[in-house]
PDB file of C-alpha atoms and ligand atoms in Angstrom:
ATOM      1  CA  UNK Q   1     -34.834  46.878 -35.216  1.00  0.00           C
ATOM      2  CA  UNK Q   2     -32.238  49.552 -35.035  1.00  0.00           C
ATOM      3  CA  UNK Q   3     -29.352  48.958 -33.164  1.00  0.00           C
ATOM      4  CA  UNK Q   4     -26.015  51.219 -32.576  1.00  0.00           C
ATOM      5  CA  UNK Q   5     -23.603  49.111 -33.494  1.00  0.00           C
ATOM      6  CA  UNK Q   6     -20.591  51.231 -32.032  1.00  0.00           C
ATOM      7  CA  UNK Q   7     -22.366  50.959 -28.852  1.00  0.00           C
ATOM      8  CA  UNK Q   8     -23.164  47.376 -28.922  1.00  0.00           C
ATOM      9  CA  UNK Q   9     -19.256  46.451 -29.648  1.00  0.00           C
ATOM     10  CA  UNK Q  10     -18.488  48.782 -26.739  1.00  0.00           C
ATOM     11  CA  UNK Q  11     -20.256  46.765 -24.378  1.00  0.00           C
ATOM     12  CA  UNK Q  12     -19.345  43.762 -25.898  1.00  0.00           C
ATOM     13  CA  UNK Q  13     -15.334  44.988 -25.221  1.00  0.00           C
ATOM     14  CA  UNK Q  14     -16.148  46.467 -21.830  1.00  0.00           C
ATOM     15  CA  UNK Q  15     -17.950  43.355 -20.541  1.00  0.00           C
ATOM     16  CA  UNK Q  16     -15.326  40.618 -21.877  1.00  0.00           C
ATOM     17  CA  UNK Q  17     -12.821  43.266 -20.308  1.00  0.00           C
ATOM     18  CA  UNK Q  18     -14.593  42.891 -17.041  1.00  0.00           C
ATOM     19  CA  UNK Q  19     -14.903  38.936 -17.646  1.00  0.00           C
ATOM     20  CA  UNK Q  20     -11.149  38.801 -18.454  1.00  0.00           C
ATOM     21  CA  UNK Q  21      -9.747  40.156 -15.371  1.00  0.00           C
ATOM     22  CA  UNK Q  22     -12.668  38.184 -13.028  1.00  0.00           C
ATOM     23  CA  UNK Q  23     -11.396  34.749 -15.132  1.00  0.00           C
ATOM     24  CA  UNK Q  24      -7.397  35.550 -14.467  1.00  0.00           C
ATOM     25  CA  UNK Q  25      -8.223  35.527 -10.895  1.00  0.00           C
ATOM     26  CA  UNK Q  26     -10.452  32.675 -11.084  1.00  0.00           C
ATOM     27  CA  UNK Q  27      -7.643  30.387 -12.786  1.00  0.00           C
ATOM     28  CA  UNK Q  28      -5.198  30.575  -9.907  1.00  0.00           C
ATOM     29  CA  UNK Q  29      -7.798  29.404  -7.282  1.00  0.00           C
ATOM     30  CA  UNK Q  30      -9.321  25.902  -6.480  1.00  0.00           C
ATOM     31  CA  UNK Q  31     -12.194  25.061  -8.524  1.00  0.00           C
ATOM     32  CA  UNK Q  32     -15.084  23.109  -7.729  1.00  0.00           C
ATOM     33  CA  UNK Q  33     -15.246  20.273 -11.257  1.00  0.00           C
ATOM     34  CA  UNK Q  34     -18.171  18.529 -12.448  1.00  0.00           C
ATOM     35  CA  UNK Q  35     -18.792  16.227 -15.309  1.00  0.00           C
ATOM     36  CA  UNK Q  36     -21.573  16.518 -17.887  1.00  0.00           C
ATOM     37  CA  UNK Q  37     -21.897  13.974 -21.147  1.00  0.00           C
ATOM     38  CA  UNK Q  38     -18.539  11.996 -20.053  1.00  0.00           C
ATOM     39  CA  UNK Q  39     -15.633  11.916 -18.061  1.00  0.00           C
ATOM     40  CA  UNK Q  40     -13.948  14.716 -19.836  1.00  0.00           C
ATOM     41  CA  UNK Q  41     -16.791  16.787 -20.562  1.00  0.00           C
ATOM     42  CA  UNK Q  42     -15.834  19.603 -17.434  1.00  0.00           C
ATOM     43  CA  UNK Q  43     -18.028  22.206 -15.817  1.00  0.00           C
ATOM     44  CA  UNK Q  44     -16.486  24.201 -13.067  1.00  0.00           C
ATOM     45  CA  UNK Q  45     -17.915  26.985 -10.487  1.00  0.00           C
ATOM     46  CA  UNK Q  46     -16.187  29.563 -12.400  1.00  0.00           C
ATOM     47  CA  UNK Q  47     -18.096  28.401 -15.617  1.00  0.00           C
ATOM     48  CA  UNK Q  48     -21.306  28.946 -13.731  1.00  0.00           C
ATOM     49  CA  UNK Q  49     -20.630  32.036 -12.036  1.00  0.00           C
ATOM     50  CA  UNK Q  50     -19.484  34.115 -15.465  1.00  0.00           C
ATOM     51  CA  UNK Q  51     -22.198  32.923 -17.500  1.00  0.00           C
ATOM     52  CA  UNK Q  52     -25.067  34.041 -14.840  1.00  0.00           C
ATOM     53  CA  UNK Q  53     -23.119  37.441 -14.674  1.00  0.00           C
ATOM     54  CA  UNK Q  54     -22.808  38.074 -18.301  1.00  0.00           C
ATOM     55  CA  UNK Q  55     -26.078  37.330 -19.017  1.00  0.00           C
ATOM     56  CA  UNK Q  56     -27.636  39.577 -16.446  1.00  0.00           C
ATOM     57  CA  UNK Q  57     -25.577  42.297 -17.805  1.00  0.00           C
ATOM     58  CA  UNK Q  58     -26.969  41.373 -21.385  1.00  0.00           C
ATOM     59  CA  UNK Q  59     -30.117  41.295 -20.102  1.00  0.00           C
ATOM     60  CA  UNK Q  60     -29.791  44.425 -18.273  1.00  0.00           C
ATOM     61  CA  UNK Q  61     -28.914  46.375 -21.733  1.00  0.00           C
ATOM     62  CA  UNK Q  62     -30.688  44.399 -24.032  1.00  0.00           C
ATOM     63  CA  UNK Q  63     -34.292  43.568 -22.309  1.00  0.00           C
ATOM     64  CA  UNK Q  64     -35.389  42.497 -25.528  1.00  0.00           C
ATOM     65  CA  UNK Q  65     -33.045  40.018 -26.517  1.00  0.00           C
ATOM     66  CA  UNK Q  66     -32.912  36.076 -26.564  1.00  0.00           C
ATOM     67  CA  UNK Q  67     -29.663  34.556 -24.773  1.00  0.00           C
ATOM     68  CA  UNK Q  68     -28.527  30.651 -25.964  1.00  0.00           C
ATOM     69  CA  UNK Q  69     -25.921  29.814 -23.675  1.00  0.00           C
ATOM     70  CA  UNK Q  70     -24.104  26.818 -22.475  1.00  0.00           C
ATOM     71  CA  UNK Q  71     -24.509  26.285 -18.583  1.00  0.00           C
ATOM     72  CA  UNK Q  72     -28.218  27.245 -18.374  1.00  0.00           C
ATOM     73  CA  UNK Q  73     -28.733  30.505 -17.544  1.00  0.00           C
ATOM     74  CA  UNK Q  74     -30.053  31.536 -20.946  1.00  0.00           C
ATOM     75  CA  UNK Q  75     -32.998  31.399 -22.351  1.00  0.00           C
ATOM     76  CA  UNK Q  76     -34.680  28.767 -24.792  1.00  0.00           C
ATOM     77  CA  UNK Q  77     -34.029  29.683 -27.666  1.00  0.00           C
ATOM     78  CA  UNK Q  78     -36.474  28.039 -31.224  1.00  0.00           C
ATOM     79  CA  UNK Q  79     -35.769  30.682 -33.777  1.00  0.00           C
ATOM     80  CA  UNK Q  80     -33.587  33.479 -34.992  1.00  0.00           C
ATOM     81  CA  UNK Q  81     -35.670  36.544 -35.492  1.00  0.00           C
ATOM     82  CA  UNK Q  82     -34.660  39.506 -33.534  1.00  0.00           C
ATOM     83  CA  UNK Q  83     -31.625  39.948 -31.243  1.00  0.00           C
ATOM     84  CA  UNK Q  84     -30.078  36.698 -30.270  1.00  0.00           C
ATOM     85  CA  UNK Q  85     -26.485  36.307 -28.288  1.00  0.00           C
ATOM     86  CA  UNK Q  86     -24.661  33.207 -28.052  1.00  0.00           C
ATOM     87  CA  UNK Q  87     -22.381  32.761 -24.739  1.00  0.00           C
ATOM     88  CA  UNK Q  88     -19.839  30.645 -24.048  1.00  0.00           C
ATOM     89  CA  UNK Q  89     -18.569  31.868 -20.634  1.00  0.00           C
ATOM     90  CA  UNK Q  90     -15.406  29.740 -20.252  1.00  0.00           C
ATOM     91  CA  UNK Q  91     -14.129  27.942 -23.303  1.00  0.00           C
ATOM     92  CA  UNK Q  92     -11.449  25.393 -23.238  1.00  0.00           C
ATOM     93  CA  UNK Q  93     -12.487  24.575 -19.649  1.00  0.00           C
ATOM     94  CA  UNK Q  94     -10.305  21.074 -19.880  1.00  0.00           C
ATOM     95  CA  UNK Q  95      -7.063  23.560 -20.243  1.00  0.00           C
ATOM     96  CA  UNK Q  96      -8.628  26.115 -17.347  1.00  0.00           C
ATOM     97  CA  UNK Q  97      -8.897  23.304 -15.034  1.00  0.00           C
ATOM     98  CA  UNK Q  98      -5.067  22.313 -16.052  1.00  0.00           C
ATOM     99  CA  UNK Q  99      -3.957  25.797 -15.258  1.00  0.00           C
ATOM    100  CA  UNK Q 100      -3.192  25.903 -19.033  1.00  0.00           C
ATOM    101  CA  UNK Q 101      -3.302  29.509 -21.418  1.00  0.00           C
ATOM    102  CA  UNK Q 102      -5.263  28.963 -23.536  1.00  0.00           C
ATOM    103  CA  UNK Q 103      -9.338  29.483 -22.592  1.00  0.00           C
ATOM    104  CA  UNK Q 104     -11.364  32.105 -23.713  1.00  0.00           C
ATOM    105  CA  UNK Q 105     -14.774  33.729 -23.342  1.00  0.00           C
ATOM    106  CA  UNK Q 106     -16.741  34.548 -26.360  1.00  0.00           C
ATOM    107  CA  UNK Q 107     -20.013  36.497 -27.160  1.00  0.00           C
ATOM    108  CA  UNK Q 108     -21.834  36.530 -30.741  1.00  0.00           C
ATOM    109  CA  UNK Q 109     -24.195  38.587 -32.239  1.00  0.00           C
ATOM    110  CA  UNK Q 110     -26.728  37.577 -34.716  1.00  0.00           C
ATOM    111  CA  UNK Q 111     -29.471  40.195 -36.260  1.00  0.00           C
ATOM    112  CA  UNK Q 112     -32.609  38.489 -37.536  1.00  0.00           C
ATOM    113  CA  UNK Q 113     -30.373  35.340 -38.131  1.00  0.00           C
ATOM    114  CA  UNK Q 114     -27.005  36.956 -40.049  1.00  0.00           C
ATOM    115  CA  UNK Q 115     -24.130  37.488 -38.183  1.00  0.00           C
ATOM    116  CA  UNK Q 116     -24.054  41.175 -36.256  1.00  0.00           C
ATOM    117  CA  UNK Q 117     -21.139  41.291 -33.776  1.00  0.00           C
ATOM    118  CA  UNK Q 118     -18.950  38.946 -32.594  1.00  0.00           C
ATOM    119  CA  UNK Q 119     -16.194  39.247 -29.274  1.00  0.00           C
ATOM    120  CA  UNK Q 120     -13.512  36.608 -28.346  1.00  0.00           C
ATOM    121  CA  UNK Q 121     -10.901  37.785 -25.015  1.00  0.00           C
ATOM    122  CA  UNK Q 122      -8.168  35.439 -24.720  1.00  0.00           C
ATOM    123  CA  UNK Q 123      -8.024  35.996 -21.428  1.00  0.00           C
ATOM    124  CA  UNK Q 124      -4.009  35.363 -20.420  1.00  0.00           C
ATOM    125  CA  UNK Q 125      -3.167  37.599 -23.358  1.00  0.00           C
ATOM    126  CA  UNK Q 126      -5.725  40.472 -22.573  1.00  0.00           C
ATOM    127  CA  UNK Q 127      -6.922  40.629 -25.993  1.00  0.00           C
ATOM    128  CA  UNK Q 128     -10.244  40.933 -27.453  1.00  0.00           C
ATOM    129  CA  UNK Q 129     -10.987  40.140 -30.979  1.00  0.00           C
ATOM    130  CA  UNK Q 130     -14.294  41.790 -31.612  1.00  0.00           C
ATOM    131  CA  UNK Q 131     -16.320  43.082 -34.619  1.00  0.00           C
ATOM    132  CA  UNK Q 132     -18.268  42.065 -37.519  1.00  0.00           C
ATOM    133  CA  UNK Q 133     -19.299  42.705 -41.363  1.00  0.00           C
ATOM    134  CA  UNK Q 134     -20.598  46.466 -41.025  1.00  0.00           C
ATOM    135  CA  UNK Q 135     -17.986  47.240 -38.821  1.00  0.00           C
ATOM    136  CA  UNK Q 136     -14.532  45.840 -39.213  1.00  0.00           C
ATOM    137  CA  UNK Q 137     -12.436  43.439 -37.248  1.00  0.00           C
ATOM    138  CA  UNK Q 138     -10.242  45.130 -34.346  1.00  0.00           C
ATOM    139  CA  UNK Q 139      -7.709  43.185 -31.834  1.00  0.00           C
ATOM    140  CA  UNK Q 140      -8.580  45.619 -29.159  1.00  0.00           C
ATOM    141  CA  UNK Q 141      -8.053  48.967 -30.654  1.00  0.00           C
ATOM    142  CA  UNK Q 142      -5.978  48.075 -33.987  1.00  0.00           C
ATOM    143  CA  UNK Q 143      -7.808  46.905 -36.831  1.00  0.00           C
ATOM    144  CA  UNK Q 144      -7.398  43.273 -37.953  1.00  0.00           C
ATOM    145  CA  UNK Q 145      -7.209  42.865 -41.371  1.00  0.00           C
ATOM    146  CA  UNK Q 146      -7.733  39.699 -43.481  1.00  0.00           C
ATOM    147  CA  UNK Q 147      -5.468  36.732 -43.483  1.00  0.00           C
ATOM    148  CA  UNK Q 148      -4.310  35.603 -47.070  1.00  0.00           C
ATOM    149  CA  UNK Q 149      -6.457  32.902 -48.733  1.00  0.00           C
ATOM    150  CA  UNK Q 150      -3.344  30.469 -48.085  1.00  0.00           C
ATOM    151  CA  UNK Q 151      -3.837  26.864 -49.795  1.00  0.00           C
ATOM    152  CA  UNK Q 152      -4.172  23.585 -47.750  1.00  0.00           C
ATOM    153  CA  UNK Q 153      -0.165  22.719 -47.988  1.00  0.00           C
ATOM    154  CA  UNK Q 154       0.456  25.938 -46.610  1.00  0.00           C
ATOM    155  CA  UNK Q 155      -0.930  25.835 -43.278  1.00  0.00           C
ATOM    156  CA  UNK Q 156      -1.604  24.375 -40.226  1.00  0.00           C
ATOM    157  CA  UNK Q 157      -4.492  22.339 -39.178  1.00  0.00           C
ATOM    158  CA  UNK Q 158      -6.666  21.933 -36.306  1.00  0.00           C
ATOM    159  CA  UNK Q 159      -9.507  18.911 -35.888  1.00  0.00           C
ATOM    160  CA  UNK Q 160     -10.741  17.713 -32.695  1.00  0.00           C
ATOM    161  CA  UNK Q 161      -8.743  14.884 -31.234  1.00  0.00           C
ATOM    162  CA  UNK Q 162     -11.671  12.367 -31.065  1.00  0.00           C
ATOM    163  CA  UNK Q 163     -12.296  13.307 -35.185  1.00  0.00           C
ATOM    164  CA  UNK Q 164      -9.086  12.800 -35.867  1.00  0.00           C
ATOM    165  CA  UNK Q 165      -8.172  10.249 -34.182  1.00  0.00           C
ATOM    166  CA  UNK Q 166     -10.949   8.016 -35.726  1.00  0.00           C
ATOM    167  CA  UNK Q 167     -10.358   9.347 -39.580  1.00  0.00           C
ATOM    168  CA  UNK Q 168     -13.884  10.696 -39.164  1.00  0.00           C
ATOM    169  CA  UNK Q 169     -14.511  12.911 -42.528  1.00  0.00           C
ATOM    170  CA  UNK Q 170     -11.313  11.498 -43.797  1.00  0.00           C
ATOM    171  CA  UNK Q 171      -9.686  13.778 -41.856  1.00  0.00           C
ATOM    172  CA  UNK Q 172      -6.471  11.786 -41.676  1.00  0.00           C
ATOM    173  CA  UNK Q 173      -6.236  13.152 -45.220  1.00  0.00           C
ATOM    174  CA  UNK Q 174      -6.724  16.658 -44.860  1.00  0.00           C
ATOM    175  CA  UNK Q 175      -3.629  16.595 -42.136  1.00  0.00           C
ATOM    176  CA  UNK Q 176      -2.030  14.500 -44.350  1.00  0.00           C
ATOM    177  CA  UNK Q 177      -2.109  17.197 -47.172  1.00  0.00           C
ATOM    178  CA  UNK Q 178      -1.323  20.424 -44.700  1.00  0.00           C
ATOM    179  CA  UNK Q 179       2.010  21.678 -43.270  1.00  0.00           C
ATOM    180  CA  UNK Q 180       1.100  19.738 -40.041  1.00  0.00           C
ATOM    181  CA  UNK Q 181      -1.346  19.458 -37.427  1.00  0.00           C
ATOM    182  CA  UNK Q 182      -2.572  21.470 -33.899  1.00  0.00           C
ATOM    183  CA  UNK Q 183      -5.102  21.009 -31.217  1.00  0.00           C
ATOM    184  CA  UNK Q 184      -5.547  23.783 -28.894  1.00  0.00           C
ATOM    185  CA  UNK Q 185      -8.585  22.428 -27.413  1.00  0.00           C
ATOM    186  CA  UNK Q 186     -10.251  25.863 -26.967  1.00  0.00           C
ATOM    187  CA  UNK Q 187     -12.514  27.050 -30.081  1.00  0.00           C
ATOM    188  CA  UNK Q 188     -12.210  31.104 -29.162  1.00  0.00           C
ATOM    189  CA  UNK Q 189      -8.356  30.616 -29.097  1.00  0.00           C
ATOM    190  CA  UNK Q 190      -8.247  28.428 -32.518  1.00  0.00           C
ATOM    191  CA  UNK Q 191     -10.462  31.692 -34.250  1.00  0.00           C
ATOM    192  CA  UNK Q 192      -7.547  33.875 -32.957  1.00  0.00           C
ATOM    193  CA  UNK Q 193      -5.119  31.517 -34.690  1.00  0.00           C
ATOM    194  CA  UNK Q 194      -7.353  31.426 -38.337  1.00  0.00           C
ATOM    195  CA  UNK Q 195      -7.856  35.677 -38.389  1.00  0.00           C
ATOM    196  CA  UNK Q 196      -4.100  35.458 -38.083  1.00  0.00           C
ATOM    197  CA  UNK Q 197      -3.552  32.978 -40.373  1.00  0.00           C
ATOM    198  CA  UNK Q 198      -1.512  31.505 -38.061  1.00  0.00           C
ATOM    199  CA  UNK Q 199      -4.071  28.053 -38.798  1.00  0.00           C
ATOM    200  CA  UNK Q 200      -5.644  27.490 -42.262  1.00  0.00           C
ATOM    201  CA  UNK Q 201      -8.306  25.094 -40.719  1.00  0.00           C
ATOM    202  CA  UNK Q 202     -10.176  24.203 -38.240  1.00  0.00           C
ATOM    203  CA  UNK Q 203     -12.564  21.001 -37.778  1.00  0.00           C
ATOM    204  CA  UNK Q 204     -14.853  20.332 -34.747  1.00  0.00           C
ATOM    205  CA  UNK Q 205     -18.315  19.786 -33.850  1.00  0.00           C
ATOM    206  CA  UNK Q 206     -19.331  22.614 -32.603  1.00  0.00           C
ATOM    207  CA  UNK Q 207     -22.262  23.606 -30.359  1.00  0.00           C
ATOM    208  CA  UNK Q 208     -23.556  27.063 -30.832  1.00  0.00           C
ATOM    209  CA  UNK Q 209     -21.943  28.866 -28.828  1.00  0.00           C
ATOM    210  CA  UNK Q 210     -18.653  27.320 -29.974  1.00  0.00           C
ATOM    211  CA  UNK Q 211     -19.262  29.129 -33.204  1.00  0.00           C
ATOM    212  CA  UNK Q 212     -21.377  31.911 -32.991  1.00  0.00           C
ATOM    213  CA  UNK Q 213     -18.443  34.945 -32.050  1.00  0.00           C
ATOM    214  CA  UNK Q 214     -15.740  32.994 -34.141  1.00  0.00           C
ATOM    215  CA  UNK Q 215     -18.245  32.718 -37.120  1.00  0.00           C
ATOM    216  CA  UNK Q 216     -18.941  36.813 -37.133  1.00  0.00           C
ATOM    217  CA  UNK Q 217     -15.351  37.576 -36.817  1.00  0.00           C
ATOM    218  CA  UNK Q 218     -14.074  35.051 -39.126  1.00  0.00           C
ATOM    219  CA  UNK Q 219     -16.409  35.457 -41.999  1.00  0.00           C
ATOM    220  CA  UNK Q 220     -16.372  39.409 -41.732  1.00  0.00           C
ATOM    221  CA  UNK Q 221     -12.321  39.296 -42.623  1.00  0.00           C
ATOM    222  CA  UNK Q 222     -13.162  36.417 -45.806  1.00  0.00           C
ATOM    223  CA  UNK Q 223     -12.634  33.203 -44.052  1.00  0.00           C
ATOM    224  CA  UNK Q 224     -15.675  30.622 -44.672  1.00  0.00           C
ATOM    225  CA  UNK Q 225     -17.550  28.617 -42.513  1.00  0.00           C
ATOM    226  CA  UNK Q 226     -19.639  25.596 -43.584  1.00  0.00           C
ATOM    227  CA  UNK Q 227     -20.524  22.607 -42.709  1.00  0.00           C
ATOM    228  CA  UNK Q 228     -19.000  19.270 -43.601  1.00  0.00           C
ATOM    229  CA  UNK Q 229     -22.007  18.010 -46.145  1.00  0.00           C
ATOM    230  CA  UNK Q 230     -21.748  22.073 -46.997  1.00  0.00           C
ATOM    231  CA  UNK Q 231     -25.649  22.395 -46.296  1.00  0.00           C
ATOM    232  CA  UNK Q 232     -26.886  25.256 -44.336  1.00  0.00           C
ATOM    233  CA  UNK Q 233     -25.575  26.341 -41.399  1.00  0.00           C
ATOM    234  CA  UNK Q 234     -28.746  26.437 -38.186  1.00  0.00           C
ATOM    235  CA  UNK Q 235     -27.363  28.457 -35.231  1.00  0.00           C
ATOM    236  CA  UNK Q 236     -29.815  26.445 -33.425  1.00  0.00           C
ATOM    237  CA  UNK Q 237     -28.231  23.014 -33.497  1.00  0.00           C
ATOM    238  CA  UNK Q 238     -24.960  21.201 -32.873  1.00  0.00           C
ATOM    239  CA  UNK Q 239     -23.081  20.295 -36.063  1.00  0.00           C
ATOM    240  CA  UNK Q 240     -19.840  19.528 -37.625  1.00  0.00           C
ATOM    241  CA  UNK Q 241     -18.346  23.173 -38.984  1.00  0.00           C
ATOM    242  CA  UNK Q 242     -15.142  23.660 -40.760  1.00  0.00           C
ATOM    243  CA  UNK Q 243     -13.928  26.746 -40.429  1.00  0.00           C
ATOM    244  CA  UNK Q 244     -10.402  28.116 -42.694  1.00  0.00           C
ATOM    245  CA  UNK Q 245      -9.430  29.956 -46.008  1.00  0.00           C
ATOM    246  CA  UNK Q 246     -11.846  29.726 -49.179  1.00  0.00           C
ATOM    247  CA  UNK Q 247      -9.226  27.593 -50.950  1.00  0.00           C
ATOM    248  CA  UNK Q 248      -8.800  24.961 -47.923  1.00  0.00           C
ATOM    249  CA  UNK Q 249     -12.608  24.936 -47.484  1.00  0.00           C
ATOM    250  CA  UNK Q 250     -12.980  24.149 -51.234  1.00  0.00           C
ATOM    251  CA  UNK Q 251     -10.242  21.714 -50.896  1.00  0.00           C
ATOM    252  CA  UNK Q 252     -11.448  20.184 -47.536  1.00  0.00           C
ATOM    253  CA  UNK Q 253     -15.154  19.483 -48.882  1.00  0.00           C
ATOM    254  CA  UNK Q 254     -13.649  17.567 -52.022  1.00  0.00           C
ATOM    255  CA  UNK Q 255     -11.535  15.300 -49.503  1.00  0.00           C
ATOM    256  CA  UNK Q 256     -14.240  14.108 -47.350  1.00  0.00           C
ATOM    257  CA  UNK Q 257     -16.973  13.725 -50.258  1.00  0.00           C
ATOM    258  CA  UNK Q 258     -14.198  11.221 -51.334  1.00  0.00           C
TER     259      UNK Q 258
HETATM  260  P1  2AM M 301     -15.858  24.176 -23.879  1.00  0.00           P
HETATM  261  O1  2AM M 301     -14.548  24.198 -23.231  1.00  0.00           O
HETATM  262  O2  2AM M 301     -16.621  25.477 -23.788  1.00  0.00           O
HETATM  263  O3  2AM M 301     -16.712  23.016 -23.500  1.00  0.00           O
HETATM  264  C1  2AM M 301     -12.259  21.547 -27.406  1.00  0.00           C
HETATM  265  O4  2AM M 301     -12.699  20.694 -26.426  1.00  0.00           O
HETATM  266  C2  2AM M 301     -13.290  22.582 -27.792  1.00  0.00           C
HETATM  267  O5  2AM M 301     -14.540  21.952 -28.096  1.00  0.00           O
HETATM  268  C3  2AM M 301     -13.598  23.593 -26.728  1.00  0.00           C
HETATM  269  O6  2AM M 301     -13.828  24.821 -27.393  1.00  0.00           O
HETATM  270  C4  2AM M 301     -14.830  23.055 -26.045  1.00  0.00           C
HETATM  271  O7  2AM M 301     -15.638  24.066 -25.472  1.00  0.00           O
HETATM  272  C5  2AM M 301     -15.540  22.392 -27.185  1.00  0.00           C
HETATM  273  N1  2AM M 301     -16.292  21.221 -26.770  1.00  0.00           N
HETATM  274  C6  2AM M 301     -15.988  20.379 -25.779  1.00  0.00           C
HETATM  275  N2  2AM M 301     -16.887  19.376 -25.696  1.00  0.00           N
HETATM  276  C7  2AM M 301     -17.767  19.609 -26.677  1.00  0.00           C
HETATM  277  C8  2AM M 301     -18.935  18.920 -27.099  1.00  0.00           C
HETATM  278  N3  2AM M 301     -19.372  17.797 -26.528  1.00  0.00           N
HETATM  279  N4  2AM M 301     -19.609  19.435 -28.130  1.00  0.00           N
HETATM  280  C9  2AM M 301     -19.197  20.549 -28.738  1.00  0.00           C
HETATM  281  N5  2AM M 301     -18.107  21.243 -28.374  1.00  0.00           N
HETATM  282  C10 2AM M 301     -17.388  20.781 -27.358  1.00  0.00           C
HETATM  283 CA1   CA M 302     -18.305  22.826 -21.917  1.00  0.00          CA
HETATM  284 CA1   CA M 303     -16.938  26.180 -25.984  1.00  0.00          CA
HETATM  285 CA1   CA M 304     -17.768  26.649 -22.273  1.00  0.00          CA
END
C-alpha cells in the first residue's frame, strides 16, 4: 500500500486541531457521566461525540482502513495487516470531568503492524506532538528531537496509582530507585512528559489505544516500549507496557524479574 505520509500527518494535525478547539469548549460545559468497569472508570457525552466525529472523518479519507477505538464507534478489529488507526478521543477523562489540564486526544498509525504515524494534542496547551520513524517528531511545527537516555536515578517516574499502590511488578522499587514519583492520570499527556524527558518512565496497563500514538512517537525519537515479561508487544490486546529511556527499561525489567 502506498501512502503519502506528509499528507497523512497533515490530516492527522488538522483533525486533532479541529478536536482541540471542539474539546476546550466542551470542558467548560456540563457533562453528561457514565460509568463503565467501576466506579471510576468515566465515560462522558463529550467522549462519545469526538470519537463518532473523528472516525467519520477517518473514514471519510481513508475508506480502506480499520478503526480500534475506545467508545464503540470503530470497527472490530482481529489483525494488523493494512491500515489500522487507534483512537482514543478523550484521554484522562477522570481529570476532564474535574475541570483539570491535563486530557488529551490521540491518534496512531500502524502500517501492516509497525508503527506509521502517531498524533497526541494536549488540548489546554494547543500542542500536537505528531510524527513517526520515516518522518521525524514535530511539536506542532518545530522538530522534537530525542530526549537523553537518562538512567533510572535521574528521573521521574510515573505508574498507575492502583500498580503502585499494591507493589504490583515491584514497582515500589523502581520509585524507590528514581528521583521521585508522578501520576498524571492521562497517558497522551505522560508521552509529552517522556519525549521531553521531563519523565524517564512510565508504567500502566494500557489498552490499545492508550499506546498506539505514544508508542509511534516515542519509539521514533529512541525511547523503548515493552512489556513487563518483555515478550511481544500485540496492538490487539490490553497489557502491562513500560514505556521510558533504554537504560531505565533495561533497569526496570531486572527489578521486577526480581
Ligand atoms: P482514559 O481516560 O482514556 O480512560 C489513567 O487513568 C490513564 O489510564 C488514562 O490515560 C486512562 O485513559 C487510562 N485508563 C483508565 N482506565 C483504564 C483501564 N481500565 N485500562 C486501561 N487504561 C485505562
Ligand atoms: Ca476510558
Ligand atoms: Ca486513554
Ligand atoms: Ca479515552
Amino acid at each position: 500500500m502506498k501512502i503519502d505520509i506528509k499528507e497523512m500527518d497533515e490530516f492527522l494535525v488538522d483533525l486533532l486541531s479541529e478536536i482541540g478547539d471542539k474539546l476546550l469548549i466542551d470542558s467548560s460545559k456540563d457533562k453528561s457521566v457514565d460509568t463503565k468497569s467501576s466506579r471510576i472508570d468515566l465515560v462522558t457525552n463529550f467522549d462519545k461525540s469526538t470519537e463518532k466525529l473523528v472516525v467519520e472523518k477517518i473514514k471519510e479519507k481513508y475508506s480502506e482502513a480499520a478503526i480500534v477505538s475506545e467508545e464503540g464507534y470503530g470497527d472490530v478489529v482481529n489483525n494488523m495487516s493494512g491500515l489500522v488507526f487507534f483512537v482514543d478521543p478523550i484521554d484522562g477523562t477522570m481529570n476532564f470531568v474535574k475541570r483539570r489540564d491535563d486530557f488529551a486526544s490521540m491518534i496512531g498509525v500502524y502500517l501492516d503492524g509497525k508503527p506509521f504515524l502517531g498524533a497526541i494534542i494536549d488540548v489546554v496547551k494547543k500542542e500536537i506532538y505528531h510524527g513517526g520513524p520515516d518522518y521525524g517528531v514535530f511539536k506542532n511545527d518545530e522538530k522534537v528531537i530525542s530526549p537523553k537516555n537518562q538512567s533510572l536515578p535521574e528521573g521521574l517516574v510515573d505508574i498507575s496509582w492502583p500498580m503502585v499502590m499494591a507493589d504490583r511488578f515491584n514497582s515500589q522499587a523502581v520509585v524507590k530507585k528514581s528521583s521521585g514519583l508522578r501520576i498524571y492520570g492521562s497517558a497522551g499527556i505522560i508521552f509529552e512528559h517522556l519525549i521531553f524527558g521531563r519523565e524517564v518512565l512510565y508504567m500502566s496497563y494500557l489498552a490499545p489505544w492508550d499506546l498506539a500514538a505514544g508508542r509511534v512517537l516515542c519509539e521514533s525519537l529512541g525511547l523503548r516500549v515493552a512489556t513487563i515479561d518483555d515478550s511481544p508487544i500485540n496492538m490487539l490486546k490490553s497489557q502491562v507496557v513500560i514505556v521510558g529511556t533504554q537504560k531505565v527499561i533495561s533497569e526496570v525489567l531486572k527489578t521486577v524479574k526480581k
